[in-house]
Amino acid sequence: MLARVNSSAVVGLDAVPVEVEVDVASQGLPSLTIVGLPDKAVEEAKERVRSAIKNSGADFPAKRITVNLAPADLPKEGPSYDLPIALGILLASEQLKVDISDALFMGELSLDGRLRHTNGVLPQMLLAKQKKLKRVFLPQVNSKEAGIIHNITAYPVPTLISLFYHLTGQSSIKPQEKITLKKYFKEEPFEFDMKDIKGQEKAKRAMEIAAAASHNILLKGPPGAGKTLLSRTLPSILPRLTTQEALEVTKIYSISGLLGKEAIITKRSFRNPHHTTSHVGLIGGGAIPKPGEISLAHRGVLFLDEFPEFPRHVLEAMRQPMEDGFITVARAHGRVMFPAKFMLVAAQNPCPCGYYGDNTHTCRCMPGAVLRYQKRISGPMLDRIDIHIDVPAVKTEKLTINDKVKIESSLEIRKRVQKARDIQTKRFKNKKIASNAEMNNKDIKEFCQLSDECLNLLRMAVVKMNLSARSYHRTVKLARTIADLDQSKNIKPEHIAEALQYRPRQTSN
């Protein structure tokens, strides 16, 4: 007898339908064959399913069993097909007689019939909703993740036998309660706070501007100046995620298996890969493409400490996603696209020893070594960074300042940042962008009207600072953000002047 069970496969960030066909033949030697481009994990489902069915009290047919995962040209990976295969065998052997055409099934089986955690539940729930299915059966440990999708009933299944009893009407599985996302968006304390950083007012201001519109920023200074501390404190002043942004990030973490017990990601991510990270680890890829660090930092922060120590080819691969906001990974089986709208925060020393240009320490590097070190970062990469800020060593009087002297806290800064981001959300409500940093040239013409005084200032800057066309547009976008922080409708000359301060100084070789 032939049975069909609805399931799905995750390709890139989205799920596609997979029909699990199970045929129990009346003739032939006992065997279980799985076809349809299964990987090793799917092939091993034979033993898991066999043991789970027997240990659940059902009979495993001693017949020739063929399982087809259709469409046959789509590679299948992972153990999430265990449950639909086991259910298909029970249906095809007529141990279970029920209509499941309106349901989707997923989940890895233990040998005793329990269901384990499965990656990619959120995109599969969205597929079931799109296909107008009425029910989704999934592992109980994934129930919270399923609860954020409304207008479809999710059943958290603890074991195979409990699913059998539910389908036959002997007992019922309670549907997962729907989760209201607002309760997850709450203020939580951060490990670092801006009020604990003494001095570095100019760097703090640069961080505030960067946070207000997700501008890329490069911190340059000697060891111990506070570059890493400033970067780690940045999440405490970032604006909150919108519901749409939270769902985008949650999908990425769901397919990567990094969601944990949370139903949804509510904080902007802060990714901090080591400089030995490989090209695939940072950009994404693999035989079956998976998101890299730049996608895990989507709508959040990618912090690259010791920026020049990263391999050049790895950094150069970031140039396209920094411009486009996504990365396309092409492989023999096809191509997938992952979102990568991240805010780059990079930190570096001015030379190998770290003290080039420092007034308190003597640089011991040869001039050629300094030049080679600084040239590890290409001009096109530096051109894509909106804010370049020098972080000098903190002066003694700043370090020993009395704790009673008021220093602005992260909460106070975040309020200004959130107001500026709210202005941008309203400005771009009919666009597919969320912040000033994402504007293209057409958007700049529409939303960044400049007075004659501002244009004259920019003309002089282009000549004196040798600004490229990209640098020119990035300066205008930065000025727009500074104006938003000032709650100013129009960009003023002082906003342009401050934005120009964050362009890198041209040094002669």
Coordinates of C-alpha atoms in Angstrom, one line a residue:
M1 CA 0.0 0.0 0.0
L2 CA 1.1 3.6 -0.7
A3 CA 1.0 6.4 1.8
R4 CA 1.9 10.1 1.4
V5 CA 3.0 12.5 4.2
N6 CA 3.6 16.2 3.9
S7 CA 7.0 17.5 5.0
S8 CA 9.4 20.2 3.9
A9 CA 13.1 21.0 3.3
V10 CA 14.9 24.2 4.2
V11 CA 16.8 25.7 1.2
G12 CA 18.6 28.9 2.1
L13 CA 16.3 30.8 4.4
D14 CA 13.0 29.4 3.0
A15 CA 11.3 26.1 3.2
V16 CA 10.1 24.1 0.1
P17 CA 7.5 21.3 0.2
V18 CA 8.7 17.7 0.3
E19 CA 6.3 14.8 -0.1
V20 CA 7.3 11.7 1.7
E21 CA 6.0 8.7 -0.3
V22 CA 6.1 5.3 1.5
D23 CA 5.3 2.0 -0.3
V24 CA 5.1 -1.3 1.5
A25 CA 5.2 -4.0 -1.2
S26 CA 3.4 -7.3 -0.8
Q27 CA 6.3 -9.1 -2.4
G28 CA 10.1 -9.0 -2.0
L29 CA 12.7 -9.5 0.7
P30 CA 12.4 -7.4 3.8
S31 CA 14.3 -4.1 3.3
L32 CA 14.0 -0.3 3.8
T33 CA 15.3 1.9 0.9
I34 CA 15.3 5.7 0.9
V35 CA 15.6 7.5 -2.4
G36 CA 15.4 11.2 -3.4
L37 CA 18.9 12.5 -2.9
P38 CA 19.2 11.8 0.9
D39 CA 22.3 12.7 2.8
K40 CA 24.0 10.5 5.4
A41 CA 21.7 11.8 8.2
V42 CA 18.6 10.9 6.2
E43 CA 20.0 7.5 5.2
E44 CA 20.6 6.7 8.9
A45 CA 16.9 7.4 9.5
K46 CA 16.3 3.7 8.6
E47 CA 17.7 2.5 12.0
R48 CA 16.1 5.3 14.0
V49 CA 12.7 4.8 12.5
R50 CA 12.9 1.0 12.9
S51 CA 13.8 1.2 16.6
A52 CA 11.3 4.0 17.3
I53 CA 8.4 2.1 15.8
K54 CA 9.2 -1.1 17.6
N55 CA 9.9 0.6 21.0
S56 CA 6.6 2.5 20.6
G57 CA 4.7 -0.8 20.6
A58 CA 3.9 -0.9 16.9
D59 CA 4.9 -3.5 14.3
F60 CA 7.7 -2.8 11.8
P61 CA 6.6 -4.5 8.6
A62 CA 9.0 -7.4 7.5
K63 CA 8.4 -6.4 3.9
R64 CA 10.1 -4.5 1.1
I65 CA 9.7 -0.8 2.0
T66 CA 10.5 2.0 -0.4
V67 CA 10.6 5.7 0.8
N68 CA 10.7 8.4 -1.8
L69 CA 11.4 12.0 -0.8
A70 CA 9.9 14.1 -3.7
P71 CA 11.0 16.1 -5.6
A72 CA 13.8 13.7 -6.3
D73 CA 16.2 16.3 -7.6
L74 CA 16.3 18.4 -4.4
P75 CA 19.1 17.4 -1.9
K76 CA 17.6 16.3 1.4
E77 CA 19.7 16.8 4.6
G78 CA 19.2 16.4 8.3
P79 CA 17.1 14.1 10.5
S80 CA 13.8 16.0 10.3
Y81 CA 12.3 13.4 8.0
D82 CA 12.3 10.7 10.7
L83 CA 8.7 11.5 11.9
P84 CA 7.1 11.7 8.4
I85 CA 8.9 8.4 7.4
A86 CA 7.7 6.6 10.5
L87 CA 4.2 7.9 10.1
G88 CA 4.2 6.9 6.4
I89 CA 5.2 3.3 7.3
L90 CA 2.4 3.1 9.9
L91 CA -0.1 4.4 7.3
A92 CA 1.2 2.2 4.4
S93 CA 1.1 -0.9 6.6
E94 CA -2.5 0.0 7.6
Q95 CA -1.7 0.1 11.4
L96 CA -3.0 3.7 11.2
K97 CA -6.0 4.8 9.1
V98 CA -6.4 8.6 9.1
D99 CA -6.6 11.5 6.7
I100 CA -3.5 13.7 7.2
S101 CA -3.6 15.6 3.9
D102 CA -4.1 19.0 5.7
A103 CA -1.0 18.5 8.0
L104 CA 2.7 18.9 7.8
F105 CA 5.1 16.7 9.9
M106 CA 8.8 17.2 10.9
G107 CA 11.0 15.9 13.7
E108 CA 14.0 13.7 14.6
L109 CA 13.2 10.5 16.4
S110 CA 15.1 8.9 19.3
L111 CA 15.4 5.2 19.4
D112 CA 12.6 5.1 22.1
G113 CA 10.3 7.2 20.0
R114 CA 10.8 10.6 21.6
L115 CA 11.2 13.6 19.4
R116 CA 14.3 15.7 19.5
H117 CA 15.0 19.4 18.6
T118 CA 14.8 20.2 14.9
N119 CA 16.4 23.2 13.1
G120 CA 14.5 25.4 10.7
V121 CA 11.0 25.2 12.3
L122 CA 10.1 28.9 11.7
P123 CA 10.5 28.8 7.8
Q124 CA 8.6 25.5 7.7
M125 CA 5.8 26.9 9.8
L126 CA 5.6 29.9 7.3
L127 CA 5.5 27.4 4.4
A128 CA 2.6 25.5 6.0
K129 CA 0.7 28.8 6.4
Q130 CA 1.5 29.8 2.8
K131 CA 0.2 26.4 1.5
K132 CA -3.0 26.8 3.6
L133 CA -2.4 23.7 5.6
K134 CA -4.3 23.5 8.9
R135 CA -2.0 21.6 11.2
V136 CA 1.7 21.2 11.9
F137 CA 3.1 18.4 14.1
L138 CA 6.6 19.1 15.4
P139 CA 8.8 18.3 18.4
Q140 CA 7.7 19.6 21.7
V141 CA 11.0 21.3 22.3
N142 CA 10.3 23.5 19.3
S143 CA 6.8 24.5 20.4
K144 CA 7.6 28.1 21.4
E145 CA 9.2 28.9 18.0
A146 CA 6.0 27.5 16.3
G147 CA 3.8 29.6 18.6
I148 CA 4.8 32.9 17.0
I149 CA 3.1 32.0 13.7
H150 CA -0.7 32.7 13.9
N151 CA -3.6 31.4 11.8
I152 CA -2.3 27.8 11.8
T153 CA -2.4 25.2 14.6
A154 CA 0.8 23.7 15.9
Y155 CA 0.9 20.5 17.9
P156 CA 3.9 19.9 20.1
V157 CA 4.5 16.1 19.9
P158 CA 6.5 14.5 22.8
T159 CA 6.7 11.0 21.4
L160 CA 5.7 8.9 18.4
I161 CA 3.1 6.9 20.4
S162 CA 1.4 10.1 21.6
L163 CA 1.0 11.2 18.0
F164 CA -0.5 7.8 17.2
Y165 CA -3.0 8.1 20.0
H166 CA -3.8 11.7 18.9
L167 CA -4.5 10.8 15.3
T168 CA -6.6 7.8 16.3
G169 CA -8.6 9.8 18.8
Q170 CA -7.6 7.8 21.9
S171 CA -6.1 10.9 23.5
S172 CA -5.3 14.4 22.3
I173 CA -2.2 16.6 22.2
K174 CA -3.0 20.1 23.4
P175 CA -2.3 22.7 20.6
Q176 CA 0.5 25.2 21.2
E177 CA -0.7 28.5 22.6
K178 CA -0.1 31.5 20.3
I179 CA 2.6 33.8 21.6
T180 CA 2.3 37.6 21.6
L181 CA 5.6 39.0 20.5
K182 CA 5.3 42.2 22.5
K183 CA 5.9 40.4 25.8
Y184 CA 9.3 39.3 24.5
F185 CA 10.4 42.9 23.6
K186 CA 11.4 44.1 27.1
E187 CA 14.3 46.1 28.4
E188 CA 17.1 43.9 29.7
P189 CA 20.3 45.0 31.5
F190 CA 23.5 45.0 29.4
E191 CA 26.9 43.8 30.6
F192 CA 28.6 47.1 29.6
D193 CA 27.4 50.7 29.9
M194 CA 28.7 53.9 28.4
K195 CA 28.8 55.6 31.8
D196 CA 31.6 53.2 32.8
I197 CA 33.8 54.4 30.0
K198 CA 35.9 57.4 31.1
G199 CA 37.0 59.9 28.5
Q200 CA 36.7 59.1 24.7
E201 CA 33.8 61.6 24.3
K202 CA 34.5 61.9 20.6
A203 CA 34.5 58.1 20.1
K204 CA 31.3 57.9 22.0
R205 CA 29.7 60.5 19.8
A206 CA 30.8 58.5 16.7
M207 CA 29.3 55.3 18.2
E208 CA 26.0 57.1 18.8
I209 CA 25.9 58.3 15.2
A210 CA 26.8 54.8 13.9
A211 CA 24.1 53.2 16.1
A212 CA 21.4 55.6 14.9
A213 CA 21.5 54.3 11.3
S214 CA 23.7 51.2 11.3
H215 CA 26.7 53.0 9.7
N216 CA 30.0 51.1 9.4
I217 CA 32.7 52.4 11.7
L218 CA 36.5 51.9 12.1
L219 CA 38.2 52.5 15.4
K220 CA 41.9 53.1 15.2
G221 CA 44.3 53.6 18.2
P222 CA 47.0 52.2 20.4
P223 CA 46.6 49.1 22.7
G224 CA 44.5 49.8 25.8
A225 CA 42.8 52.9 24.5
G226 CA 39.4 51.3 24.8
K227 CA 38.5 50.3 21.2
T228 CA 37.3 46.8 22.2
L229 CA 35.4 48.1 25.3
L230 CA 33.6 50.8 23.2
S231 CA 32.7 48.1 20.6
R232 CA 31.3 45.7 23.3
T233 CA 29.3 48.6 24.8
L234 CA 27.7 49.4 21.4
P235 CA 24.8 46.9 21.8
S236 CA 23.6 48.9 24.9
I237 CA 22.8 51.9 22.7
L238 CA 21.4 50.2 19.7
P239 CA 17.7 50.8 18.8
R240 CA 15.3 48.0 19.4
L241 CA 14.4 45.5 16.7
T242 CA 11.1 45.9 14.8
T243 CA 8.8 42.9 14.7
Q244 CA 9.7 42.3 11.0
E245 CA 13.4 42.6 11.7
A246 CA 13.1 40.1 14.6
L247 CA 11.4 37.6 12.4
E248 CA 14.1 37.9 9.8
V249 CA 16.9 37.3 12.3
T250 CA 15.0 34.5 14.0
K251 CA 14.7 32.6 10.7
I252 CA 18.5 32.8 10.2
Y253 CA 19.2 31.5 13.8
S254 CA 16.5 28.8 13.4
I255 CA 18.1 27.2 10.3
S256 CA 21.5 27.6 11.9
G257 CA 20.4 25.7 15.0
L258 CA 21.4 28.7 17.3
L259 CA 17.9 29.7 18.5
G260 CA 18.1 27.7 21.7
K261 CA 15.0 27.8 24.0
E262 CA 14.0 31.3 22.9
A263 CA 10.9 31.7 20.7
I264 CA 12.2 34.7 18.9
I265 CA 15.4 36.9 18.8
T266 CA 14.6 40.2 20.4
K267 CA 18.1 41.7 20.7
R268 CA 20.3 42.9 17.9
S269 CA 23.0 40.3 17.5
F270 CA 26.6 41.1 18.2
R271 CA 28.9 38.7 16.4
N272 CA 32.7 38.7 17.2
P273 CA 34.5 36.2 15.0
H274 CA 38.2 35.6 15.6
H275 CA 40.7 36.8 12.9
T276 CA 41.5 33.1 12.1
T277 CA 37.9 32.6 10.9
S278 CA 37.8 31.0 7.4
H279 CA 36.2 32.4 4.3
V280 CA 33.2 30.1 4.6
G281 CA 32.8 30.8 8.4
L282 CA 32.6 34.6 7.8
I283 CA 30.8 34.8 4.4
G284 CA 28.8 31.5 4.5
G285 CA 28.8 28.5 2.2
G286 CA 29.7 24.9 2.4
A287 CA 28.6 21.9 0.3
I288 CA 25.1 22.6 1.4
P289 CA 25.2 26.4 1.9
K290 CA 24.7 27.7 5.5
P291 CA 24.7 31.3 6.8
G292 CA 28.1 32.8 7.8
E293 CA 28.9 35.4 10.5
I294 CA 27.8 38.3 8.2
S295 CA 24.3 36.8 8.0
L296 CA 24.2 35.9 11.7
A297 CA 24.9 39.6 12.2
H298 CA 21.9 40.6 10.1
R299 CA 20.2 43.7 11.6
G300 CA 23.0 43.7 14.2
V301 CA 26.7 44.2 14.6
L302 CA 29.7 42.4 13.1
F303 CA 32.7 43.3 15.2
L304 CA 36.1 42.5 13.7
D305 CA 38.9 43.1 16.2
E306 CA 42.4 43.3 14.9
F307 CA 41.0 44.2 11.5
P308 CA 44.3 43.9 9.5
E309 CA 44.9 40.4 10.8
F310 CA 42.0 39.0 8.9
P311 CA 43.1 37.3 5.6
R312 CA 42.8 39.8 2.7
H313 CA 40.7 37.6 0.5
V314 CA 38.2 37.1 3.4
L315 CA 37.8 40.9 3.9
E316 CA 37.5 41.5 0.1
A317 CA 34.7 39.0 0.0
M318 CA 32.7 41.3 2.3
R319 CA 32.7 44.2 -0.1
Q320 CA 29.7 43.0 -2.2
P321 CA 27.4 42.2 0.8
M322 CA 28.3 45.5 2.5
E323 CA 27.0 47.3 -0.6
D324 CA 24.0 45.0 -1.5
G325 CA 22.8 43.8 1.9
F326 CA 22.8 40.1 0.9
I327 CA 25.2 37.4 -0.1
T328 CA 24.6 34.9 -2.9
V329 CA 26.3 31.5 -2.5
A330 CA 26.4 29.4 -5.7
R331 CA 27.0 25.7 -5.6
A332 CA 26.6 22.7 -8.0
H333 CA 23.1 22.0 -6.7
G334 CA 22.0 25.6 -7.1
R335 CA 22.3 29.0 -5.5
V336 CA 20.9 30.5 -2.3
M337 CA 20.8 34.0 -1.0
F338 CA 21.2 35.0 2.6
P339 CA 20.5 38.5 4.0
A340 CA 23.5 40.4 5.3
K341 CA 22.4 43.9 6.4
F342 CA 24.9 44.2 9.2
M343 CA 26.7 47.1 10.8
L344 CA 30.5 46.6 10.6
V345 CA 32.5 47.7 13.6
A346 CA 36.3 47.2 13.0
A347 CA 39.2 48.0 15.4
Q348 CA 42.8 48.2 14.6
N349 CA 46.2 49.4 15.8
P350 CA 48.0 52.0 13.7
C351 CA 51.1 49.7 13.3
P352 CA 52.3 46.3 14.3
C353 CA 53.6 47.4 17.8
G354 CA 50.5 49.7 18.1
Y355 CA 52.2 53.0 19.1
Y356 CA 52.7 54.8 15.8
G357 CA 51.8 58.4 16.3
D358 CA 51.3 58.0 20.1
N359 CA 52.7 60.7 22.3
T360 CA 53.4 58.6 25.4
H361 CA 55.1 55.5 23.8
T362 CA 57.8 55.2 21.2
C363 CA 57.0 53.3 18.0
R364 CA 59.6 50.6 17.3
C365 CA 58.4 49.6 13.8
M366 CA 60.4 50.3 10.7
P367 CA 58.6 52.7 8.3
G368 CA 58.2 49.9 5.7
A369 CA 56.5 47.7 8.3
V370 CA 54.1 50.4 9.2
L371 CA 53.2 51.0 5.6
R372 CA 52.7 47.3 4.9
Y373 CA 50.5 46.9 8.0
Q374 CA 48.3 49.8 7.0
K375 CA 48.0 48.6 3.4
R376 CA 46.6 45.2 4.5
I377 CA 43.2 46.9 4.3
S378 CA 42.4 47.8 0.7
G379 CA 41.2 51.3 -0.4
P380 CA 37.8 50.0 -1.6
M381 CA 37.2 48.4 1.8
L382 CA 38.1 51.6 3.7
D383 CA 35.9 53.6 1.3
R384 CA 32.9 51.5 2.3
I385 CA 33.3 52.5 6.0
D386 CA 31.3 55.6 6.9
I387 CA 33.0 56.6 10.1
H388 CA 36.8 56.6 10.7
I389 CA 37.6 57.6 14.2
D390 CA 40.9 57.9 16.1
V391 CA 40.8 56.5 19.7
P392 CA 43.8 58.0 21.5
A393 CA 45.1 56.7 24.9
V394 CA 43.0 58.0 27.8
K395 CA 44.6 60.8 29.7
T396 CA 45.4 60.2 33.4
E397 CA 43.1 63.0 34.6
K398 CA 40.2 61.3 32.8
L399 CA 40.9 57.9 34.3
T400 CA 41.1 59.3 37.8
I401 CA 38.0 61.4 37.5
N402 CA 35.7 61.4 40.6
D403 CA 32.9 58.8 40.2
K404 CA 30.4 61.5 41.4
V405 CA 31.0 63.4 38.1
K406 CA 28.0 62.6 35.9
I407 CA 28.8 60.6 32.7
E408 CA 26.0 60.0 30.2
S409 CA 24.6 56.5 30.5
S410 CA 23.7 54.1 27.7
L411 CA 20.0 54.5 28.5
E412 CA 20.2 58.3 27.8
I413 CA 22.1 57.8 24.6
R414 CA 19.8 55.0 23.5
K415 CA 16.7 57.3 23.8
R416 CA 18.3 59.7 21.3
V417 CA 19.3 56.9 19.0
Q418 CA 15.7 55.4 19.2
K419 CA 14.2 58.7 18.3
A420 CA 16.5 59.1 15.3
R421 CA 15.7 55.5 14.2
D422 CA 11.9 56.2 14.6
I423 CA 12.3 59.2 12.2
Q424 CA 14.0 56.9 9.7
T425 CA 11.3 54.2 10.0
K426 CA 8.6 56.8 9.3
R427 CA 10.7 58.2 6.4
F428 CA 11.2 54.8 4.7
K429 CA 7.8 53.3 5.5
N430 CA 7.1 52.8 1.7
K431 CA 10.6 51.6 1.0
K432 CA 12.4 48.3 1.5
I433 CA 15.0 49.9 3.6
A434 CA 15.1 50.5 7.4
S435 CA 17.9 53.1 7.9
N436 CA 19.9 55.9 6.3
A437 CA 22.9 53.7 5.7
E438 CA 20.8 51.6 3.3
M439 CA 19.9 54.5 1.0
N440 CA 20.9 54.3 -2.6
N441 CA 21.7 57.3 -4.9
K442 CA 18.0 57.6 -5.8
D443 CA 17.0 57.7 -2.2
I444 CA 19.7 60.2 -1.4
K445 CA 18.3 62.6 -4.0
E446 CA 14.8 62.2 -2.6
F447 CA 15.5 62.4 1.2
C448 CA 18.7 64.4 1.4
Q449 CA 17.9 67.8 -0.1
L450 CA 21.0 70.1 0.4
S451 CA 21.1 73.9 0.5
D452 CA 23.6 75.9 -1.6
E453 CA 25.7 76.4 1.5
C454 CA 25.9 72.7 2.1
L455 CA 26.7 72.0 -1.5
N456 CA 29.5 74.6 -1.5
L457 CA 31.0 73.0 1.6
L458 CA 30.9 69.5 0.0
R459 CA 32.5 70.9 -3.2
M460 CA 35.4 72.2 -1.3
A461 CA 35.7 68.9 0.7
V462 CA 35.7 66.8 -2.5
V463 CA 38.7 68.8 -3.8
K464 CA 40.7 69.1 -0.6
M465 CA 40.0 65.6 0.7
N466 CA 40.0 63.7 -2.6
L467 CA 36.6 62.2 -1.9
S468 CA 35.4 59.5 -4.2
A469 CA 31.8 59.4 -5.5
R470 CA 31.1 56.7 -2.9
S471 CA 32.7 58.7 -0.1
Y472 CA 30.6 61.8 -1.2
H473 CA 27.3 59.9 -0.9
R474 CA 28.3 58.2 2.3
T475 CA 29.1 61.7 3.8
V476 CA 25.6 62.9 2.8
K477 CA 24.0 59.8 4.4
L478 CA 26.0 60.4 7.6
A479 CA 25.0 64.1 7.6
R480 CA 21.3 62.9 7.3
T481 CA 21.8 60.7 10.4
I482 CA 23.4 63.6 12.4
A483 CA 20.4 65.8 11.4
D484 CA 18.0 63.1 12.6
L485 CA 19.8 62.9 16.0
D486 CA 19.4 66.7 16.2
Q487 CA 15.7 66.3 15.3
S488 CA 16.3 68.5 12.3
K489 CA 14.1 68.2 9.2
N490 CA 16.8 69.6 6.9
I491 CA 20.5 68.9 6.7
K492 CA 22.5 71.9 7.8
P493 CA 26.1 73.0 7.1
E494 CA 27.2 71.9 10.7
H495 CA 25.9 68.4 10.0
I496 CA 27.9 68.2 6.8
A497 CA 31.0 69.6 8.7
E498 CA 30.7 66.9 11.4
A499 CA 30.2 64.2 8.9
L500 CA 33.4 65.3 7.0
Q501 CA 35.3 64.9 10.3
Y502 CA 34.8 61.2 10.1
R503 CA 36.3 60.7 6.7
P504 CA 39.9 59.2 6.8
R505 CA 42.8 61.6 6.5
Q506 CA 44.8 61.4 3.3
T507 CA 48.4 60.5 4.2
S508 CA 51.3 60.8 1.8
N509 CA 53.4 57.7 1.3

